[in-house]
């Protein structure tokens, strides 16, 4: 389970956090656009996901432009990738859920520096942290991160993200992440925290 989570979380985290032409993501983008990658993926995925990654480019929007629209702006993001936007009553960055994550990191002596003071509850960063915890065989911390800080908001985020993606590659990414999270959830010993969602 740990090696499967480490592999899948690192791939998904890089795609959610980094631009598709960034060094951390470009090789992954190429791999997902090539045939046969699904045989290396640790979980089953359906043909629609595979086809989405291999779909021809959207004529009026490049992959880099889609990433800019979905994760940077300048317009309002259709599915903001930070947990506190979904979990905080005011839908703000650095909300109470972000503070709870920061306390949890400190209590577990996890040093987690984010670039440019980015909130630590960005879904891409949470996935990269999950990959690191799995690689370090920190099972308890991994389960707590997933059950308390990622999975409470991720299904709603992914529902909106998939509906608003508009680009086939990012639609496929959202669906692959949903399918992967369902597998993680079924393997968790710890129940996922039930938290109110405000978007």
Coordinates of C-alpha atoms in Angstrom, one line a residue:
X1 CA 0.0 0.0 0.0
X2 CA 2.8 2.5 0.9
X3 CA 4.7 2.1 -2.4
X4 CA 1.4 2.4 -4.4
X5 CA 0.5 5.6 -2.5
X6 CA 4.0 7.0 -2.8
X7 CA 4.1 6.4 -6.6
X8 CA 0.6 7.7 -7.4
X9 CA 0.7 10.7 -4.9
X10 CA 4.0 11.9 -6.4
X11 CA 2.6 11.8 -9.9
X12 CA -0.7 13.4 -9.1
X13 CA 0.9 16.0 -6.8
X14 CA 3.3 17.1 -9.4
X15 CA 0.5 17.5 -12.0
X16 CA -1.7 19.6 -9.7
X17 CA 1.1 21.8 -8.4
X18 CA 3.5 22.4 -11.3
X19 CA 3.0 23.8 -14.7
X20 CA 2.9 21.1 -17.4
X21 CA 6.1 22.4 -19.0
X22 CA 8.0 22.6 -15.6
X23 CA 10.8 20.1 -15.1
X24 CA 8.9 18.4 -12.3
X25 CA 5.8 17.7 -14.5
X26 CA 6.8 17.6 -18.2
X27 CA 8.1 14.0 -18.1
X28 CA 4.9 12.9 -16.4
X29 CA 2.8 14.7 -19.0
X30 CA 4.7 12.9 -21.8
X31 CA 4.3 9.5 -20.1
X32 CA 0.6 9.9 -19.7
X33 CA 0.2 10.9 -23.3
X34 CA 2.0 7.8 -24.4
X35 CA 0.2 4.4 -24.7
X36 CA 0.6 1.8 -22.0
X37 CA 1.1 3.9 -18.9
X38 CA -2.0 2.5 -17.3
X39 CA -0.2 -0.9 -16.9
X40 CA 2.3 0.8 -14.6
X41 CA -0.4 2.6 -12.5
X42 CA -1.0 0.8 -9.2
X43 CA -4.9 1.1 -9.5
X44 CA -7.4 0.2 -12.2
X45 CA -8.6 3.1 -14.4
X46 CA -11.1 3.1 -17.1
X47 CA -10.7 3.7 -20.8
X48 CA -12.2 7.2 -20.6
X49 CA -9.4 8.4 -18.4
X50 CA -6.7 6.9 -20.7
X51 CA -8.4 8.5 -23.7
X52 CA -8.6 11.8 -22.0
X53 CA -4.8 12.0 -21.5
X54 CA -4.3 11.0 -25.2
X55 CA -7.0 13.3 -26.6
X56 CA -5.8 15.8 -29.3
X57 CA -5.0 19.3 -28.1
X58 CA -7.8 21.7 -27.6
X59 CA -7.6 24.2 -30.5
X60 CA -8.2 27.4 -28.5
X61 CA -6.3 26.5 -25.3
X62 CA -2.9 24.9 -24.8
X63 CA -2.2 22.6 -21.9
X64 CA -0.1 25.4 -20.3
X65 CA -2.9 27.9 -20.8
X66 CA -5.4 25.5 -19.2
X67 CA -3.1 25.1 -16.2
X68 CA -2.9 28.9 -15.9
X69 CA -6.7 29.2 -16.0
X70 CA -7.2 26.4 -13.5
X71 CA -4.5 27.1 -10.9
X72 CA -3.2 30.7 -11.3
X73 CA -5.7 33.1 -12.8
X74 CA -5.9 36.1 -13.4
X75 CA -9.7 35.3 -13.2
X76 CA -11.3 33.6 -10.3
X77 CA -10.2 29.9 -10.2
X78 CA -13.1 27.5 -11.0
X79 CA -12.0 25.0 -8.4
X80 CA -9.5 26.6 -6.0
X81 CA -6.9 24.0 -5.0
X82 CA -6.6 25.0 -1.3
X83 CA -8.4 23.0 1.4
X84 CA -9.4 26.1 3.5
X85 CA -11.4 27.5 0.6
X86 CA -13.7 24.5 0.9
X87 CA -13.5 23.9 4.6
X88 CA -13.6 27.5 6.0
X89 CA -17.0 29.2 6.4
X90 CA -15.5 32.4 4.8
X91 CA -13.9 30.4 2.0
X92 CA -10.5 32.1 2.6
X93 CA -6.9 31.1 2.3
X94 CA -5.0 30.4 5.5
X95 CA -8.3 29.6 7.2
X96 CA -8.9 27.4 10.3
X97 CA -8.3 24.2 8.4
X98 CA -4.9 25.5 7.2
X99 CA -4.0 26.4 10.8
X100 CA -5.0 22.9 11.9
X101 CA -2.7 21.4 9.3
X102 CA 0.2 23.7 10.4
X103 CA -0.4 22.6 14.0
X104 CA -0.4 18.9 12.9
X105 CA 2.8 19.4 11.0
X106 CA 4.5 21.0 14.0
X107 CA 3.2 18.3 16.4
X108 CA 4.6 15.6 14.2
X109 CA 7.9 17.5 13.7
X110 CA 7.4 17.6 9.9
X111 CA 9.2 20.5 8.3
X112 CA 7.2 21.6 5.3
X113 CA 8.3 24.7 3.7
X114 CA 6.1 26.1 0.9
X115 CA 7.4 28.4 -1.8
X116 CA 6.4 32.1 -1.6
X117 CA 4.4 31.5 1.6
X118 CA 1.9 29.4 -0.2
X119 CA -0.8 27.8 2.1
X120 CA 0.3 24.3 2.9
X121 CA -3.2 22.9 2.1
X122 CA -2.8 23.1 -1.7
X123 CA -4.0 19.7 -3.0
X124 CA -0.7 19.3 -5.0
X125 CA 1.4 20.0 -1.9
X126 CA -0.7 17.7 0.2
X127 CA -0.2 14.9 -2.4
X128 CA 3.5 15.5 -2.5
X129 CA 3.6 15.4 1.3
X130 CA 1.6 12.1 1.3
X131 CA 4.2 10.7 -1.2
X132 CA 7.0 11.6 1.1
X133 CA 5.3 10.1 4.2
X134 CA 4.7 6.9 2.3
X135 CA 8.3 6.8 1.1
X136 CA 9.4 7.3 4.8
X137 CA 7.1 4.5 5.9
X138 CA 5.3 6.9 8.3
X139 CA 2.0 5.0 8.2
X140 CA 0.3 6.7 11.1
X141 CA 1.2 10.2 9.9
X142 CA 0.1 9.3 6.3
X143 CA -3.3 8.0 7.5
X144 CA -3.8 11.1 9.6
X145 CA -2.9 13.4 6.7
X146 CA -5.3 11.7 4.4
X147 CA -8.2 11.2 6.9
X148 CA -8.0 14.6 8.5
X149 CA -6.6 17.0 6.0
X150 CA -6.9 15.8 2.4
X151 CA -9.9 13.5 1.9
X152 CA -12.4 15.7 3.8
X153 CA -12.4 18.3 1.1
X154 CA -10.9 16.5 -1.9
X155 CA -14.0 14.8 -3.3
X156 CA -15.9 18.1 -3.5
X157 CA -12.9 19.9 -5.0
X158 CA -12.5 17.1 -7.6
X159 CA -16.2 17.2 -8.5
X160 CA -16.0 20.9 -9.3
X161 CA -12.6 20.5 -10.9
X162 CA -13.7 17.8 -13.3
X163 CA -16.9 19.7 -14.2
X164 CA -14.9 22.9 -14.9
X165 CA -11.6 21.5 -16.4
X166 CA -12.7 22.0 -20.0
X167 CA -9.3 20.6 -21.2
X168 CA -9.3 16.8 -21.8
X169 CA -6.0 16.3 -20.1
X170 CA -7.1 18.0 -16.8
X171 CA -10.5 16.3 -17.0
X172 CA -8.6 13.0 -17.1
X173 CA -6.3 14.1 -14.3
X174 CA -9.4 14.9 -12.1
X175 CA -11.0 11.5 -12.9
X176 CA -7.8 9.6 -12.3
X177 CA -7.4 11.3 -9.0
X178 CA -11.0 10.5 -8.0
X179 CA -10.5 6.9 -8.8
X180 CA -7.1 6.8 -6.9
X181 CA -8.6 8.5 -3.9
X182 CA -11.4 5.9 -3.8
X183 CA -8.8 3.1 -3.6
X184 CA -6.9 4.9 -0.9
X185 CA -10.0 5.5 1.1
X186 CA -11.0 1.8 1.0
X187 CA -7.6 0.9 2.3
X188 CA -7.5 3.4 5.2
X189 CA -7.8 2.0 8.7
X190 CA -8.6 5.4 10.1
X191 CA -12.1 6.8 9.2
X192 CA -12.1 10.0 7.1
X193 CA -13.2 13.0 9.2
X194 CA -16.6 14.4 8.3
X195 CA -16.2 18.2 8.0
X196 CA -18.7 20.7 6.7
X197 CA -18.0 22.1 3.2
X198 CA -18.8 25.6 2.3
X199 CA -18.5 25.5 -1.5

